[in-house]
mmCIF file of C-alpha atoms in Angstrom:
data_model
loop_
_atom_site.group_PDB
_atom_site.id
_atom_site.type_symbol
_atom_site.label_atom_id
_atom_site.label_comp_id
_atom_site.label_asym_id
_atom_site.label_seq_id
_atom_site.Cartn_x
_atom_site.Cartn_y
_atom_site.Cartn_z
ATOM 1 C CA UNK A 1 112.647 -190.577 29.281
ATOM 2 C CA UNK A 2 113.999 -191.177 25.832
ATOM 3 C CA UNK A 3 112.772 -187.735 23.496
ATOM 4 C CA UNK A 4 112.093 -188.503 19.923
ATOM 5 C CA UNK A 5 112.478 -185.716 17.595
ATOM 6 C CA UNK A 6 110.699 -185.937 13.948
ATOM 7 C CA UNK A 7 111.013 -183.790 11.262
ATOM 8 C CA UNK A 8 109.286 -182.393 9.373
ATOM 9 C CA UNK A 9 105.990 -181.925 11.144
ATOM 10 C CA UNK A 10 104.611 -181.609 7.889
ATOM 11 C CA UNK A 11 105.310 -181.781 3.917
ATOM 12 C CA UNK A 12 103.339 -181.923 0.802
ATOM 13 C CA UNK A 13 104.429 -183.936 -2.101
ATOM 14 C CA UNK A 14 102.951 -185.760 -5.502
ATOM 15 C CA UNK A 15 102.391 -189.036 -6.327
ATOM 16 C CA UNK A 16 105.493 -190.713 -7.697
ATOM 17 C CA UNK A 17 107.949 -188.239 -5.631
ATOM 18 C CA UNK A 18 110.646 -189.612 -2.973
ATOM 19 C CA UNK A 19 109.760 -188.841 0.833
ATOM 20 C CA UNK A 20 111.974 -188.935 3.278
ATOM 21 C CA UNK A 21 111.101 -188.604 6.865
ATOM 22 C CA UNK A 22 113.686 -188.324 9.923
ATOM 23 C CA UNK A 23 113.608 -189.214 13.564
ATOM 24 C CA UNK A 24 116.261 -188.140 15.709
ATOM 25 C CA UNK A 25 116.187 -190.311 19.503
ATOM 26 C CA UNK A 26 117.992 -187.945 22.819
ATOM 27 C CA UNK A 27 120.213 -191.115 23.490
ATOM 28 C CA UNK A 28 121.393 -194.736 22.179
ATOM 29 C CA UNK A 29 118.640 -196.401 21.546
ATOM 30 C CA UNK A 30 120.321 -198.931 19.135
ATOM 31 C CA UNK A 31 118.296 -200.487 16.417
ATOM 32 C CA UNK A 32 114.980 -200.476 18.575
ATOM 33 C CA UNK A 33 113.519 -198.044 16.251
ATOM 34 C CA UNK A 34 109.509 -198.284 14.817
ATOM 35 C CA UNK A 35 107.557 -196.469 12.429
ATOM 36 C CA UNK A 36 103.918 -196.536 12.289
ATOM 37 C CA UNK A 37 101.375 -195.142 9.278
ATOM 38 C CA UNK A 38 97.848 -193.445 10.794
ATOM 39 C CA UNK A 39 95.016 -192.452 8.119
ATOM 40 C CA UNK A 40 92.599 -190.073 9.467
ATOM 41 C CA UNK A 41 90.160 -191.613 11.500
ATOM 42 C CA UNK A 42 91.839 -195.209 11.611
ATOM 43 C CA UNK A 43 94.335 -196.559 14.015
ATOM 44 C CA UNK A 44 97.973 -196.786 13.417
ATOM 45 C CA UNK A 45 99.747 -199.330 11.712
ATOM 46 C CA UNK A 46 103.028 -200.853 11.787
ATOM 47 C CA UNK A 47 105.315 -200.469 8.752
ATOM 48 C CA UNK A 48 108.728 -200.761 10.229
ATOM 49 C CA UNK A 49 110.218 -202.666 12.790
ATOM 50 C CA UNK A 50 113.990 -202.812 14.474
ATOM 51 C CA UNK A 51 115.032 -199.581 12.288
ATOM 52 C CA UNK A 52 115.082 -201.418 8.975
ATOM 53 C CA UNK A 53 112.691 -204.888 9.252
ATOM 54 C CA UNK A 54 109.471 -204.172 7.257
ATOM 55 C CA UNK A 55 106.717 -205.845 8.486
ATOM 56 C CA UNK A 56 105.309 -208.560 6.153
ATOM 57 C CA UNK A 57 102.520 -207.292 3.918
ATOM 58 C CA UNK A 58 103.782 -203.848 3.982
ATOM 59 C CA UNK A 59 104.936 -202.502 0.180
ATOM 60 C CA UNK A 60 108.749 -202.703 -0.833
ATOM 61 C CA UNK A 61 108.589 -198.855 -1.377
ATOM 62 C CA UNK A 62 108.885 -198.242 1.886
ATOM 63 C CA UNK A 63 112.121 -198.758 3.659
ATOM 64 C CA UNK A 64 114.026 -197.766 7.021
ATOM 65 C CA UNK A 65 117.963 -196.919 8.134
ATOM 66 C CA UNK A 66 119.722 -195.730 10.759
ATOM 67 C CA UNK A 67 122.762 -193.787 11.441
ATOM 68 C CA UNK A 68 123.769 -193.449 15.266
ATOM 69 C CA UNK A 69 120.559 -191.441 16.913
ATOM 70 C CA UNK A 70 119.192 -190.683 13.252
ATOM 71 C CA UNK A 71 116.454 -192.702 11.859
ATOM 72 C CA UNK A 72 115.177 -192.140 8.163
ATOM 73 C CA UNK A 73 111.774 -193.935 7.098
ATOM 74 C CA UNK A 74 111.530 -193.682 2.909
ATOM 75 C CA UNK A 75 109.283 -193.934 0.888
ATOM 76 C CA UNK A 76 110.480 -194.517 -2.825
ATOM 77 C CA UNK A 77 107.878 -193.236 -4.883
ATOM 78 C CA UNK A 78 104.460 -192.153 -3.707
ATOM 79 C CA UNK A 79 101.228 -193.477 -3.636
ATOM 80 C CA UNK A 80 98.138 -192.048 -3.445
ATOM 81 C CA UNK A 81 97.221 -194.455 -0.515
ATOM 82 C CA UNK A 82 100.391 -193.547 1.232
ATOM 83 C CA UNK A 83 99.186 -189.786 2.309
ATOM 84 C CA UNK A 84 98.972 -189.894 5.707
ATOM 85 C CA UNK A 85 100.377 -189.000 9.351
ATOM 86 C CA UNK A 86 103.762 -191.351 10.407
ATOM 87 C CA UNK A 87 105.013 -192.052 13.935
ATOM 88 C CA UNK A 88 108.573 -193.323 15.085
ATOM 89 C CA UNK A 89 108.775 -194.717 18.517
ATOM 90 C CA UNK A 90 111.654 -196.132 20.750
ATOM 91 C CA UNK A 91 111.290 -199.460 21.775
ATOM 92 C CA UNK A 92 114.713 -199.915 23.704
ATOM 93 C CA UNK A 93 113.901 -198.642 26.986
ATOM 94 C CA UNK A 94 110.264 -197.506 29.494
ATOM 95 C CA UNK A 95 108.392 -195.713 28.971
ATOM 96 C CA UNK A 96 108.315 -196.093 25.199
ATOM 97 C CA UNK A 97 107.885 -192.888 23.502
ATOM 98 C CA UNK A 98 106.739 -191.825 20.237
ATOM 99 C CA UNK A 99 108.186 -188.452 17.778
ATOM 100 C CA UNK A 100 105.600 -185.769 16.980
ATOM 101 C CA UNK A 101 104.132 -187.016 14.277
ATOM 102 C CA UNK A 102 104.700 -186.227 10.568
ATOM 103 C CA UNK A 103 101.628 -185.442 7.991
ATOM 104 C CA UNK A 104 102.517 -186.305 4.645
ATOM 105 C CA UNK A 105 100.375 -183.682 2.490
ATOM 106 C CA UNK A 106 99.303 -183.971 -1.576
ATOM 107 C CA UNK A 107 100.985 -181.339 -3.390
ATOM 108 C CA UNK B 1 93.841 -212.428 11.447
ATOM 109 C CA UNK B 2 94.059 -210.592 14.561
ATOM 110 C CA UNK B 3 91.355 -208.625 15.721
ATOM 111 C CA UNK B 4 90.621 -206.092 18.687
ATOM 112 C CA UNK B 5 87.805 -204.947 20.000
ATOM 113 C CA UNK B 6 87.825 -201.692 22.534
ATOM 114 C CA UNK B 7 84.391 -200.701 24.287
ATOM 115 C CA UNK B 8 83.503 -199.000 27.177
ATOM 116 C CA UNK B 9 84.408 -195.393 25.988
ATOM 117 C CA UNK B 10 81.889 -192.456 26.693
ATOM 118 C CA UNK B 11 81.291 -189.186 28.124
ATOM 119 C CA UNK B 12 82.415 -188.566 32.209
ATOM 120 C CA UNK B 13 82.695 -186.401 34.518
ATOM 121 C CA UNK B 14 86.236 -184.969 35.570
ATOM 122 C CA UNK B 15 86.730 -187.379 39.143
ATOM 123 C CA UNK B 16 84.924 -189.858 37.214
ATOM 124 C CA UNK B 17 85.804 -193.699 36.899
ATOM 125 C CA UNK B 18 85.349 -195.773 33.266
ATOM 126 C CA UNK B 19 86.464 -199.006 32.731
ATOM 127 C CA UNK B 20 87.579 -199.815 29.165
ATOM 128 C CA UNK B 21 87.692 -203.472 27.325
ATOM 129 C CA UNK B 22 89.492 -205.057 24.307
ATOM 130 C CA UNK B 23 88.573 -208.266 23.074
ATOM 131 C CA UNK B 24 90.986 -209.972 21.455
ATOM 132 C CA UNK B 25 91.004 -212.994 18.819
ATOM 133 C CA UNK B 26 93.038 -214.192 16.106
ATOM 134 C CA UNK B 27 96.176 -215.514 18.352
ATOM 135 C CA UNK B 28 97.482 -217.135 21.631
ATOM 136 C CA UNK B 29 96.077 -214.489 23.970
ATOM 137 C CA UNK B 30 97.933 -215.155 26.961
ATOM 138 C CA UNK B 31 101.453 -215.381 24.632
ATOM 139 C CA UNK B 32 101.464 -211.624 24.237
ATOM 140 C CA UNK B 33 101.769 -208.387 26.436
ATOM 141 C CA UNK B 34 99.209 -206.300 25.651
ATOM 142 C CA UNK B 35 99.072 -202.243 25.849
ATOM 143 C CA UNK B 36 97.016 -199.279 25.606
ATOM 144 C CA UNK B 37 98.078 -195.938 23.728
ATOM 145 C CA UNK B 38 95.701 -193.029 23.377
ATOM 146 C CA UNK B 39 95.517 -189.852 21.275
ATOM 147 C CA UNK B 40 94.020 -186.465 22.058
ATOM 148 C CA UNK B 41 92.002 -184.840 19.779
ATOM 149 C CA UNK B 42 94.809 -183.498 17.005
ATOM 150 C CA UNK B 43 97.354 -184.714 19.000
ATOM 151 C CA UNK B 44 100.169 -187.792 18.927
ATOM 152 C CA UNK B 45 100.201 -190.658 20.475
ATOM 153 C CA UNK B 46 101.039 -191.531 24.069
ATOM 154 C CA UNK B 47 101.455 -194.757 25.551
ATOM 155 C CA UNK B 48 99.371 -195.180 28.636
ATOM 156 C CA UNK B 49 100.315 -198.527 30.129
ATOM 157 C CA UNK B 50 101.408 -202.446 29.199
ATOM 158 C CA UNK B 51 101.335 -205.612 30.799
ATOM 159 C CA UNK B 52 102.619 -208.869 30.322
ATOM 160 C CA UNK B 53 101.191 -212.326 29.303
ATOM 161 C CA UNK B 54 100.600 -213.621 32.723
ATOM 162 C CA UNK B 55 99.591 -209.944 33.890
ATOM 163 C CA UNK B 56 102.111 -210.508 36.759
ATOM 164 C CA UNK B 57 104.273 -207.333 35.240
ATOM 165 C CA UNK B 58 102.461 -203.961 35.044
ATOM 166 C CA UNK B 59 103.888 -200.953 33.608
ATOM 167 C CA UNK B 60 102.502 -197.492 33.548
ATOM 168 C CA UNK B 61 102.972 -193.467 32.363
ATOM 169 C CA UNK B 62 104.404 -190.972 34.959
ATOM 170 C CA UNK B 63 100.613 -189.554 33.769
ATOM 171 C CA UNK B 64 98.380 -191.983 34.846
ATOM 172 C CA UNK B 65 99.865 -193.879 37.467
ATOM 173 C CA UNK B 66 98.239 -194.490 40.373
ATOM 174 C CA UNK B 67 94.696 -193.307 38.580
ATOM 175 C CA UNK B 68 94.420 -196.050 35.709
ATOM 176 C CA UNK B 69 94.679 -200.127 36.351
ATOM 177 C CA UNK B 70 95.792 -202.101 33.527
ATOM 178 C CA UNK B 71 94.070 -206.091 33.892
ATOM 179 C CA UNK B 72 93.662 -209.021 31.820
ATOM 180 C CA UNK B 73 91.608 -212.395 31.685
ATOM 181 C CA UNK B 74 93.068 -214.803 29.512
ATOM 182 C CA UNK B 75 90.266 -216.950 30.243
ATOM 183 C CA UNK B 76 87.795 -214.789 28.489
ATOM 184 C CA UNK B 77 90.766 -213.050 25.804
ATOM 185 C CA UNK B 78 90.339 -209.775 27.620
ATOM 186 C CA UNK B 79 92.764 -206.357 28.674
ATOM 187 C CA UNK B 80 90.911 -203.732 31.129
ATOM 188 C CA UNK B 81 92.086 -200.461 31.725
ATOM 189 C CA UNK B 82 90.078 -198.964 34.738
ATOM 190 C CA UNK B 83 90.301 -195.425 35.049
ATOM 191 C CA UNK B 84 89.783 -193.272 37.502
ATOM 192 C CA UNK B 85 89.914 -190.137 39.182
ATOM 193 C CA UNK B 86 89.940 -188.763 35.411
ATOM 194 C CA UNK B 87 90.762 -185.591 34.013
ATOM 195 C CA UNK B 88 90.054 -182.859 31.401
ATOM 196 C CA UNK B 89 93.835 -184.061 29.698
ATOM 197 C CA UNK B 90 92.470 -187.922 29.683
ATOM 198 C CA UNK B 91 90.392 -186.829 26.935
ATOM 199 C CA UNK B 92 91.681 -188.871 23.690
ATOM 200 C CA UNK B 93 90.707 -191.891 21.651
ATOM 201 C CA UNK B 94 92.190 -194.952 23.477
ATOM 202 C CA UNK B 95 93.590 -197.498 21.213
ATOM 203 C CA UNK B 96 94.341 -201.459 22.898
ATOM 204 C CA UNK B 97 97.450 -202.708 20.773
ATOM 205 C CA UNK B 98 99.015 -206.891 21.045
ATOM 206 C CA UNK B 99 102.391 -205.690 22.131
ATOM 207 C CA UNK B 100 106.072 -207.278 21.411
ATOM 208 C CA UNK B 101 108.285 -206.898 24.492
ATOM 209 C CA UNK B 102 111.351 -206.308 22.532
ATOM 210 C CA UNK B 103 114.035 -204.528 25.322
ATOM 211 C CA UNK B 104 110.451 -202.414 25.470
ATOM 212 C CA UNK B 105 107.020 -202.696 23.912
ATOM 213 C CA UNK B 106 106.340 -202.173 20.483
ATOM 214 C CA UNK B 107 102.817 -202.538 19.050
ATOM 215 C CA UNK B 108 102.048 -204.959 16.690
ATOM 216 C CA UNK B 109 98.369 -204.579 15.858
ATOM 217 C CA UNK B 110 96.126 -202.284 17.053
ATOM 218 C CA UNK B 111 91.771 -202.125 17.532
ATOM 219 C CA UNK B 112 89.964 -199.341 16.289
ATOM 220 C CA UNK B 113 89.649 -197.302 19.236
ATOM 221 C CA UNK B 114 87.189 -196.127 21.579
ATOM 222 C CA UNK B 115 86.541 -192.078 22.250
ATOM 223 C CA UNK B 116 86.680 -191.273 25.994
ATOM 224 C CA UNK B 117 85.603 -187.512 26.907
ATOM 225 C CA UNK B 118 86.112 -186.109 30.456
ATOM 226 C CA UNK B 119 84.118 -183.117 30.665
ATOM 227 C CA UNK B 120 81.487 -181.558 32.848
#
């Protein structure tokens, strides 16, 4: 199985800041990268599609890249509605797997 | 809009059997795999098991398979996971997701979840 690696587990930051968010997959997994936004109590959502695609509806703010194994989700400048817990999963081979989770904090 | 609707969730016995539903609406039903993820209390998410349009291609976790049945009727816009011989570890929210089989599945939209607890 395909190991996805996010970090950090955790950070606090203020509205307006930069957040960047990494997700490192144990092999090629090309461009079949997703990220996913969960608020507490509600079910995920998808953001980010194919590494860099953002789904339609979803703010510019956020954005996506890759480098090799090394995915980086963005988020340009804070919102208050944009605290929450974000997922990357592999979607280039079964079973698909998801990183740890990352729980984006108010300062 | 799509929509999805899990039920069946509750409170069973380890051994036990449940047998959860998602209604679906809002697109072409039998276009689209459909999966289920779940999520253990404070925990991340897993994927459980996905299966295609037709329902003629099942795929399942090293975890559950051979316990849990993934189903569909496109007739009535319906995915079934049945689920049994459960265990303490099957304890999580289970979400039902409209999948994209891109390579693998990705998960488009997602219901609200329903809570299933095995405990005695």
């Amino acid at each position: 199985d395909i190991q996805m690696t996010q970090s950090p587990s955790s950070l606090s930051a203020s509205v307006g800041d930069r957040v960047t968010i990494t997700c490192r997959a144990s092999q090629s997994i090309s461009n079949y990268l997703n990220w996913y936004q969960q608020k507490p109590g509600k079910a995920p959502q998808l953001l980010i599609y194919s590494a860099s695609s953002l789904r339609s509806g979803v703010p510019s703010r956020f954005s996506g890249s890759a480098s090799g194994t090394d995915f980086t989700l963005t988020i340009s400048s804070l919102q208050p509605e944009d605290f929450a817990t974000y997922y990357c999963q592999q979607s280039y081979s079964t079973p698909p797997t998801f990183g740890g989770g990352t729980k984006v904090e108010i300062k | 809009e799509v929509q999805l609707l899990e039920s069946g969730g509750g409170l069973v016995q380890p051994g036990g059997s449940l047998r959860l539903s998602c209604a679906a609406s809002g697109f072409t039903f039998s276009s689209f795999a459909m999966s289920w993820v779940r999520q253990a209390p404070g925990k991340g998410l897993e994927w459980v098991s996905f299966l295609s349009g037709s329902g003629s291609g099942t795929y399942y976790a090293d975890s559950v398979k051979g316990r849990f049945t993934i189903s569909r009727d496109n007739f009535k816009n319906t995915v079934f996971l049945q689920m049994n011989s459960l265990r303490a570890e099957d304890t999580a929210v289970y979400y039902c997701a409209k999948t994209a089989l891109v390579v693998t599945a990705r998960f488009d939209d997602w219901g609200q979840g329903t809570l299933v607890t095995v405990s005695s």
